[in-house]
PDB file of C-alpha atoms in Angstrom:
ATOM      1  CA  ARG A1229      58.739  10.327  18.182  1.00 49.00           C
ATOM      2  CA  HIS A1230      57.979  13.893  17.497  1.00 45.00           C
ATOM      3  CA  ARG A1231      60.457  13.896  14.560  1.00 50.00           C
ATOM      4  CA  ALA A1232      58.838  10.793  12.979  1.00 49.00           C
ATOM      5  CA  ALA A1233      55.378  12.378  13.207  1.00 49.00           C
ATOM      6  CA  ALA A1234      56.636  15.595  11.637  1.00 48.00           C
ATOM      7  CA  SER A1235      58.295  13.786   8.727  1.00 50.00           C
ATOM      8  CA  SER A1236      55.164  11.746   7.994  1.00 60.00           C
ATOM      9  CA  ASP A1237      52.967  14.788   7.527  1.00 74.00           C
ATOM     10  CA  PRO A1238      54.454  15.831   4.078  1.00 75.00           C
ATOM     11  CA  ALA A1239      54.160  12.258   2.844  1.00 78.00           C
ATOM     12  CA  ASP A1240      50.500  12.160   3.829  1.00 79.00           C
ATOM     13  CA  ALA A1241      49.918  15.422   1.991  1.00 78.00           C
ATOM     14  CA  MET A1242      51.553  14.040  -1.204  1.00 79.00           C
ATOM     15  CA  ASP A1243      49.416  10.910  -1.001  1.00 78.00           C
ATOM     16  CA  PHE A1244      46.310  13.042  -0.607  1.00 77.00           C
ATOM     17  CA  LEU A1245      47.212  15.003  -3.757  1.00 76.00           C
ATOM     18  CA  LYS A1246      47.777  11.781  -5.687  1.00 75.00           C
ATOM     19  CA  ASP A1247      44.331  10.546  -4.666  1.00 75.00           C
ATOM     20  CA  LEU A1248      42.826  13.713  -6.207  1.00 74.00           C
ATOM     21  CA  HIS A1249      44.257  12.926  -9.684  1.00 74.00           C
ATOM     22  CA  PHE A1250      41.276  12.392 -11.971  1.00 75.00           C
ATOM     23  CA  PHE A1251      43.260  11.401 -15.093  1.00 75.00           C
ATOM     24  CA  ARG A1252      45.507   8.662 -13.861  1.00 75.00           C
ATOM     25  CA  LYS A1253      48.382   7.414 -16.054  1.00 76.00           C
ATOM     26  CA  VAL A1254      48.153   3.868 -17.299  1.00 76.00           C
ATOM     27  CA  PRO A1255      51.435   1.954 -16.978  1.00 78.00           C
ATOM     28  CA  ARG A1256      53.087   1.085 -20.274  1.00 76.00           C
ATOM     29  CA  ASP A1257      53.141  -2.594 -19.353  1.00 76.00           C
ATOM     30  CA  LEU A1258      49.353  -2.630 -19.307  1.00 77.00           C
ATOM     31  CA  THR A1259      48.973  -1.133 -22.846  1.00 78.00           C
ATOM     32  CA  GLU A1260      48.938  -3.122 -26.071  1.00 79.00           C
ATOM     33  CA  ALA A1261      49.996  -1.785 -29.499  1.00 79.00           C
ATOM     34  CA  THR A1262      47.893  -2.791 -32.545  1.00 83.00           C
ATOM     35  CA  LEU A1263      48.405  -2.441 -36.320  1.00 84.00           C
ATOM     36  CA  ALA A1264      45.198  -0.464 -36.768  1.00 83.00           C
ATOM     37  CA  GLY A1265      46.108   1.940 -34.000  1.00 83.00           C
ATOM     38  CA  GLY A1266      49.588   2.486 -35.456  1.00 84.00           C
ATOM     39  CA  SER A1267      48.181   3.114 -38.953  1.00 87.00           C
ATOM     40  CA  LEU A1268      45.602   5.552 -37.584  1.00 89.00           C
ATOM     41  CA  SER A1269      48.264   7.361 -35.569  1.00 88.00           C
ATOM     42  CA  LEU A1270      50.526   7.669 -38.632  1.00 90.00           C
ATOM     43  CA  ILE A1271      47.702   8.961 -40.854  1.00 93.00           C
ATOM     44  CA  SER A1272      46.602  11.465 -38.205  1.00 93.00           C
ATOM     45  CA  THR A1273      50.155  12.718 -37.789  1.00 92.00           C
ATOM     46  CA  VAL A1274      50.576  13.205 -41.536  1.00 94.00           C
ATOM     47  CA  ILE A1275      47.234  15.061 -41.797  1.00 96.00           C
ATOM     48  CA  MET A1276      48.039  17.343 -38.865  1.00 96.00           C
ATOM     49  CA  ALA A1277      51.496  18.078 -40.276  1.00 96.00           C
ATOM     50  CA  TYR A1278      49.987  18.902 -43.695  1.00 96.00           C
ATOM     51  CA  LEU A1279      47.359  21.198 -42.185  1.00 96.00           C
ATOM     52  CA  PHE A1280      49.957  22.957 -40.071  1.00 96.00           C
ATOM     53  CA  VAL A1281      52.305  23.566 -43.018  1.00 95.00           C
ATOM     54  CA  THR A1282      49.592  24.693 -45.450  1.00 94.00           C
ATOM     55  CA  ASN A1283      47.885  27.034 -42.985  1.00 95.00           C
ATOM     56  CA  THR A1284      51.221  28.546 -41.968  1.00 94.00           C
ATOM     57  CA  ALA A1285      52.202  29.082 -45.602  1.00 92.00           C
ATOM     58  CA  ASN A1286      48.791  30.612 -46.369  1.00 90.00           C
ATOM     59  CA  TYR A1287      49.094  32.955 -43.403  1.00 91.00           C
ATOM     60  CA  LEU A1288      52.567  34.126 -44.412  1.00 91.00           C
ATOM     61  CA  SER A1289      51.743  34.554 -48.134  1.00 90.00           C
ATOM     62  CA  THR A1290      50.170  37.672 -49.706  1.00 88.00           C
ATOM     63  CA  SER A1291      47.643  37.779 -52.544  1.00 83.00           C
ATOM     64  CA  HIS A1292      46.202  40.580 -54.682  1.00 85.00           C
ATOM     65  CA  SER A1293      42.671  40.625 -56.114  1.00 85.00           C
ATOM     66  CA  THR A1294      41.047  43.220 -58.351  1.00 87.00           C
ATOM     67  CA  SER A1295      37.303  43.711 -58.794  1.00 83.00           C
ATOM     68  CA  ILE A1296      35.366  46.246 -60.851  1.00 83.00           C
ATOM     69  CA  VAL A1297      31.941  47.392 -59.685  1.00 79.00           C
ATOM     70  CA  LEU A1298      29.751  49.355 -62.071  1.00 75.00           C
ATOM     71  CA  ASP A1299      27.961  52.274 -60.488  1.00 70.00           C
ATOM     72  CA  ARG A1300      24.398  52.138 -61.842  1.00 72.00           C
ATOM     73  CA  SER A1301      23.150  55.209 -60.025  1.00 69.00           C
ATOM     74  CA  VAL A1302      21.704  57.929 -62.218  1.00 64.00           C
ATOM     75  CA  ASP A1303      23.351  61.304 -61.951  1.00 66.00           C
ATOM     76  CA  HIS A1304      20.620  63.890 -62.414  1.00 71.00           C
ATOM     77  CA  LYS A1305      21.870  67.284 -63.488  1.00 72.00           C
ATOM     78  CA  LEU A1306      20.260  70.531 -62.472  1.00 76.00           C
ATOM     79  CA  GLN A1307      19.996  73.220 -65.102  1.00 79.00           C
ATOM     80  CA  ILE A1308      21.003  76.654 -63.798  1.00 82.00           C
ATOM     81  CA  ASN A1309      20.347  79.776 -65.845  1.00 85.00           C
ATOM     82  CA  PHE A1310      22.239  82.908 -64.916  1.00 83.00           C
ATOM     83  CA  ASN A1311      22.935  86.352 -66.328  1.00 85.00           C
ATOM     84  CA  VAL A1312      25.791  88.169 -64.632  1.00 85.00           C
ATOM     85  CA  THR A1313      27.001  91.610 -65.636  1.00 85.00           C
ATOM     86  CA  LEU A1314      30.529  92.603 -64.601  1.00 83.00           C
ATOM     87  CA  ARG A1315      31.271  96.032 -66.044  1.00 79.00           C
ATOM     88  CA  HIS A1316      34.926  96.256 -65.015  1.00 81.00           C
ATOM     89  CA  LEU A1317      36.019  92.645 -65.607  1.00 82.00           C
ATOM     90  CA  PRO A1318      37.377  91.564 -69.022  1.00 82.00           C
ATOM     91  CA  CYS A1319      35.771  88.470 -70.541  1.00 80.00           C
ATOM     92  CA  ARG A1320      39.035  86.531 -70.549  1.00 79.00           C
ATOM     93  CA  PHE A1321      39.156  86.690 -66.745  1.00 82.00           C
ATOM     94  CA  ALA A1322      35.549  85.567 -66.214  1.00 83.00           C
ATOM     95  CA  SER A1323      35.125  81.815 -65.760  1.00 84.00           C
ATOM     96  CA  VAL A1324      32.571  79.404 -64.338  1.00 85.00           C
ATOM     97  CA  ASP A1325      33.561  76.550 -62.004  1.00 87.00           C
ATOM     98  CA  VAL A1326      31.215  73.749 -60.924  1.00 83.00           C
ATOM     99  CA  SER A1327      31.516  71.596 -57.800  1.00 83.00           C
ATOM    100  CA  ASP A1328      29.109  69.270 -56.002  1.00 78.00           C
ATOM    101  CA  ALA A1329      28.801  67.462 -52.691  1.00 77.00           C
ATOM    102  CA  MET A1330      30.343  64.270 -54.129  1.00 73.00           C
ATOM    103  CA  GLY A1331      33.691  66.013 -54.683  1.00 78.00           C
ATOM    104  CA  MET A1332      33.449  66.616 -58.436  1.00 78.00           C
ATOM    105  CA  HIS A1333      35.118  69.828 -59.596  1.00 82.00           C
ATOM    106  CA  LEU A1334      34.885  71.256 -63.112  1.00 82.00           C
ATOM    107  CA  LEU A1335      37.038  74.274 -63.856  1.00 83.00           C
ATOM    108  CA  ASN A1336      36.394  76.877 -66.538  1.00 80.00           C
ATOM    109  CA  VAL A1337      33.125  75.439 -67.855  1.00 80.00           C
ATOM    110  CA  THR A1338      32.492  76.861 -71.327  1.00 78.00           C
ATOM    111  CA  ARG A1339      29.640  74.684 -72.648  1.00 76.00           C
ATOM    112  CA  ASN A1340      26.416  76.688 -73.050  1.00 78.00           C
ATOM    113  CA  VAL A1341      28.135  79.705 -71.484  1.00 81.00           C
ATOM    114  CA  VAL A1342      28.211  82.827 -73.680  1.00 82.00           C
ATOM    115  CA  LYS A1343      30.212  85.963 -72.939  1.00 82.00           C
ATOM    116  CA  HIS A1344      29.491  89.379 -74.471  1.00 81.00           C
ATOM    117  CA  ARG A1345      31.402  92.623 -74.192  1.00 81.00           C
ATOM    118  CA  ILE A1346      29.409  95.583 -72.911  1.00 82.00           C
ATOM    119  CA  ASP A1347      30.063  99.265 -72.418  1.00 80.00           C
ATOM    120  CA  GLY A1348      29.445 101.421 -69.372  1.00 75.00           C
ATOM    121  CA  ALA A1349      25.738 101.664 -70.188  1.00 76.00           C
ATOM    122  CA  GLY A1350      25.322  97.884 -70.437  1.00 74.00           C
ATOM    123  CA  GLN A1351      25.060  97.827 -74.266  1.00 79.00           C
ATOM    124  CA  PHE A1352      26.720  95.087 -76.303  1.00 77.00           C
ATOM    125  CA  LEU A1353      29.941  95.920 -78.154  1.00 76.00           C
ATOM    126  CA  GLY A1354      31.570  94.443 -81.255  1.00 67.00           C
ATOM    127  CA  LYS A1355      30.031  92.201 -83.875  1.00 55.00           C
ATOM    128  CA  VAL A1356      27.709  90.590 -81.384  1.00 52.00           C
ATOM    129  CA  ALA A1357      25.801  93.861 -80.939  1.00 48.00           C
ATOM    130  CA  ASP A1358      23.614  93.182 -83.977  1.00 52.00           C
ATOM    131  CA  ARG A1359      22.641  89.626 -83.038  1.00 50.00           C
ATOM    132  CA  ALA A1360      22.880  89.435 -79.264  1.00 46.00           C
ATOM    133  CA  PRO A1361      19.506  88.504 -77.759  1.00 51.00           C
ATOM    134  CA  GLN A1362      17.970  90.625 -75.074  1.00 52.00           C
ATOM    135  CA  ILE A1363      17.750  88.604 -71.873  1.00 48.00           C
ATOM    136  CA  VAL A1364      14.594  89.228 -69.847  1.00 47.00           C
ATOM    137  CA  HIS A1365      14.339  87.710 -66.384  1.00 44.00           C
ATOM    138  CA  GLY A1366      11.062  86.413 -65.041  1.00 42.00           C
ATOM    139  CA  ALA A1367       9.532  86.157 -68.509  1.00 42.00           C
ATOM    140  CA  SER A1368       8.092  82.699 -67.850  1.00 43.00           C
ATOM    141  CA  GLU A1369       6.719  80.583 -65.081  1.00 41.00           C
ATOM    142  CA  LYS A1370      10.005  78.745 -64.400  1.00 44.00           C
ATOM    143  CA  GLY A1371      12.280  81.730 -64.798  1.00 42.00           C
ATOM    144  CA  LEU A1372      13.534  80.593 -68.193  1.00 39.00           C
ATOM    145  CA  ALA A1373      13.238  82.475 -71.458  1.00 41.00           C
ATOM    146  CA  PRO A1374      10.471  80.955 -73.590  1.00 40.00           C
ATOM    147  CA  ALA A1375      11.549  78.856 -76.529  1.00 37.00           C
ATOM    148  CA  PRO A1376      11.109  80.427 -79.969  1.00 38.00           C
ATOM    149  CA  HIS A1377       8.218  79.095 -82.018  1.00 38.00           C
ATOM    150  CA  VAL A1378       9.427  76.497 -84.477  1.00 40.00           C
ATOM    151  CA  HIS A1379       7.470  76.555 -87.717  1.00 44.00           C
ATOM    152  CA  GLY A1380       7.116  73.209 -89.397  1.00 51.00           C
ATOM    153  CA  LEU A1381       4.757  70.659 -90.846  1.00 72.00           C
ATOM    154  CA  SER A1382       3.351  69.386 -87.551  1.00 79.00           C
ATOM    155  CA  VAL A1383      -0.226  70.382 -86.783  1.00 83.00           C
ATOM    156  CA  GLN A1384      -0.789  72.838 -83.923  1.00 84.00           C
ATOM    157  CA  LEU A1385      -3.781  71.698 -81.853  1.00 81.00           C
ATOM    158  CA  THR A1386      -5.551  74.566 -80.125  1.00 79.00           C
ATOM    159  CA  ASP A1387      -8.851  73.172 -78.847  1.00 78.00           C
ATOM    160  CA  HIS A1388     -10.836  69.977 -78.360  1.00 74.00           C
ATOM    161  CA  ASN A1389     -12.560  70.180 -81.734  1.00 73.00           C
ATOM    162  CA  THR A1390      -9.276  70.460 -83.589  1.00 78.00           C
ATOM    163  CA  PHE A1391      -7.941  67.468 -81.689  1.00 78.00           C
ATOM    164  CA  GLN A1392     -10.963  65.346 -82.584  1.00 80.00           C
ATOM    165  CA  GLN A1393     -10.766  66.415 -86.235  1.00 81.00           C
ATOM    166  CA  VAL A1394      -7.077  65.492 -86.545  1.00 78.00           C
ATOM    167  CA  ALA A1395      -7.485  62.243 -84.608  1.00 76.00           C
ATOM    168  CA  GLY A1396     -10.343  61.135 -86.852  1.00 77.00           C
ATOM    169  CA  GLY A1397      -8.606  61.946 -90.123  1.00 76.00           C
ATOM    170  CA  SER A1398      -5.542  59.679 -89.743  1.00 78.00           C
ATOM    171  CA  GLU A1399      -4.918  56.092 -88.761  1.00 83.00           C
ATOM    172  CA  LEU A1400      -1.987  57.101 -86.533  1.00 86.00           C
ATOM    173  CA  VAL A1401      -1.639  60.424 -84.700  1.00 87.00           C
ATOM    174  CA  LEU A1402       1.456  61.308 -82.672  1.00 88.00           C
ATOM    175  CA  VAL A1403       1.039  64.307 -80.375  1.00 88.00           C
ATOM    176  CA  ASN A1404       3.831  66.265 -78.700  1.00 90.00           C
ATOM    177  CA  PHE A1405       2.596  67.863 -75.462  1.00 90.00           C
ATOM    178  CA  TYR A1406       5.162  70.581 -74.794  1.00 89.00           C
ATOM    179  CA  ALA A1407       5.748  73.679 -72.679  1.00 88.00           C
ATOM    180  CA  PRO A1408       7.709  76.632 -74.062  1.00 86.00           C
ATOM    181  CA  TRP A1409       9.730  77.045 -70.843  1.00 86.00           C
ATOM    182  CA  CYS A1410      10.700  73.345 -70.619  1.00 87.00           C
ATOM    183  CA  PRO A1411      14.316  72.677 -71.751  1.00 84.00           C
ATOM    184  CA  TRP A1412      13.416  69.152 -72.867  1.00 87.00           C
ATOM    185  CA  SER A1413      10.575  70.511 -74.988  1.00 87.00           C
ATOM    186  CA  GLN A1414      12.982  73.032 -76.484  1.00 86.00           C
ATOM    187  CA  ARG A1415      15.340  70.235 -77.479  1.00 86.00           C
ATOM    188  CA  LEU A1416      12.545  68.102 -78.933  1.00 88.00           C
ATOM    189  CA  ALA A1417      10.958  70.910 -81.008  1.00 87.00           C
ATOM    190  CA  PRO A1418      13.430  70.946 -83.951  1.00 86.00           C
ATOM    191  CA  VAL A1419      13.615  67.139 -83.987  1.00 88.00           C
ATOM    192  CA  TRP A1420       9.829  66.897 -84.017  1.00 88.00           C
ATOM    193  CA  GLU A1421       9.513  69.299 -86.949  1.00 88.00           C
ATOM    194  CA  GLU A1422      12.273  67.569 -88.893  1.00 87.00           C
ATOM    195  CA  THR A1423      10.488  64.262 -88.354  1.00 87.00           C
ATOM    196  CA  ALA A1424       7.256  65.775 -89.660  1.00 87.00           C
ATOM    197  CA  GLU A1425       9.087  67.051 -92.729  1.00 87.00           C
ATOM    198  CA  GLN A1426      10.667  63.669 -93.435  1.00 86.00           C
ATOM    199  CA  LEU A1427       7.328  61.954 -92.856  1.00 85.00           C
ATOM    200  CA  SER A1428       5.642  64.151 -95.462  1.00 84.00           C
ATOM    201  CA  LYS A1429       7.904  62.604 -98.121  1.00 85.00           C
ATOM    202  CA  LYS A1430       6.927  59.022 -97.314  1.00 84.00           C
ATOM    203  CA  PRO A1431       4.223  57.100 -99.233  1.00 83.00           C
ATOM    204  CA  TYR A1432       2.241  56.570 -96.024  1.00 83.00           C
ATOM    205  CA  ALA A1433       2.259  60.286 -95.136  1.00 81.00           C
ATOM    206  CA  SER A1434      -1.533  60.539 -95.493  1.00 81.00           C
ATOM    207  CA  GLN A1435      -2.036  57.894 -92.824  1.00 84.00           C
ATOM    208  CA  VAL A1436       0.207  59.385 -90.136  1.00 86.00           C
ATOM    209  CA  THR A1437      -0.092  62.842 -88.572  1.00 87.00           C
ATOM    210  CA  LEU A1438       2.327  64.577 -86.207  1.00 88.00           C
ATOM    211  CA  ALA A1439       0.678  67.182 -83.992  1.00 88.00           C
ATOM    212  CA  LYS A1440       1.647  69.314 -80.999  1.00 89.00           C
ATOM    213  CA  VAL A1441      -0.165  70.871 -78.058  1.00 88.00           C
ATOM    214  CA  ASP A1442       1.044  73.837 -76.026  1.00 88.00           C
ATOM    215  CA  CYS A1443       0.271  72.839 -72.433  1.00 87.00           C
ATOM    216  CA  THR A1444       0.609  76.444 -71.193  1.00 84.00           C
ATOM    217  CA  SER A1445      -1.973  77.911 -73.550  1.00 80.00           C
ATOM    218  CA  PRO A1446      -5.447  78.481 -72.084  1.00 70.00           C
TER     219      PRO A1446
END
């Protein structure tokens, strides 16, 4: 009797586990196959097989794409004026290199850089001695040498009365407000005077006046 009771305990445990099965299997004899169900199963199988093959092929394949992006940022340049005297260094060994925080490096910059030979007293030597300008530091408000006065056909306005007289005598008056120390004013000065000269040869020269005002003058 004891053996029969012991052997029935595992069977009871298996039956208890079967009762806990939430998703019970339906016997095949109780299922019915339909044409619509078979067609849907076939279509679903084909779609799943196609998706599996295409996604696997896309995962294993490599592709290359190239795109060009235009950098529209404005690179502002800072003008640096310098005057360095090296008495014991030949000119051929003196060079200027430029580098910035963005990693740009320019070696042996020669644009707008002028070299002159000098003697022990700091005087210019060679052919440049007769035409070399004398550099004076601190001669202007910004530390730059003042621009030479450009003589031309444009009218120099000195006071309010002159401005009113010129403005009332022409139908169109163009005024250049400049500063002698400003590099942009220095670049515009010869162009402004050349424009005034060309304008004087036009038939409408009496109707248009080009003038200029020195903003640093009192």
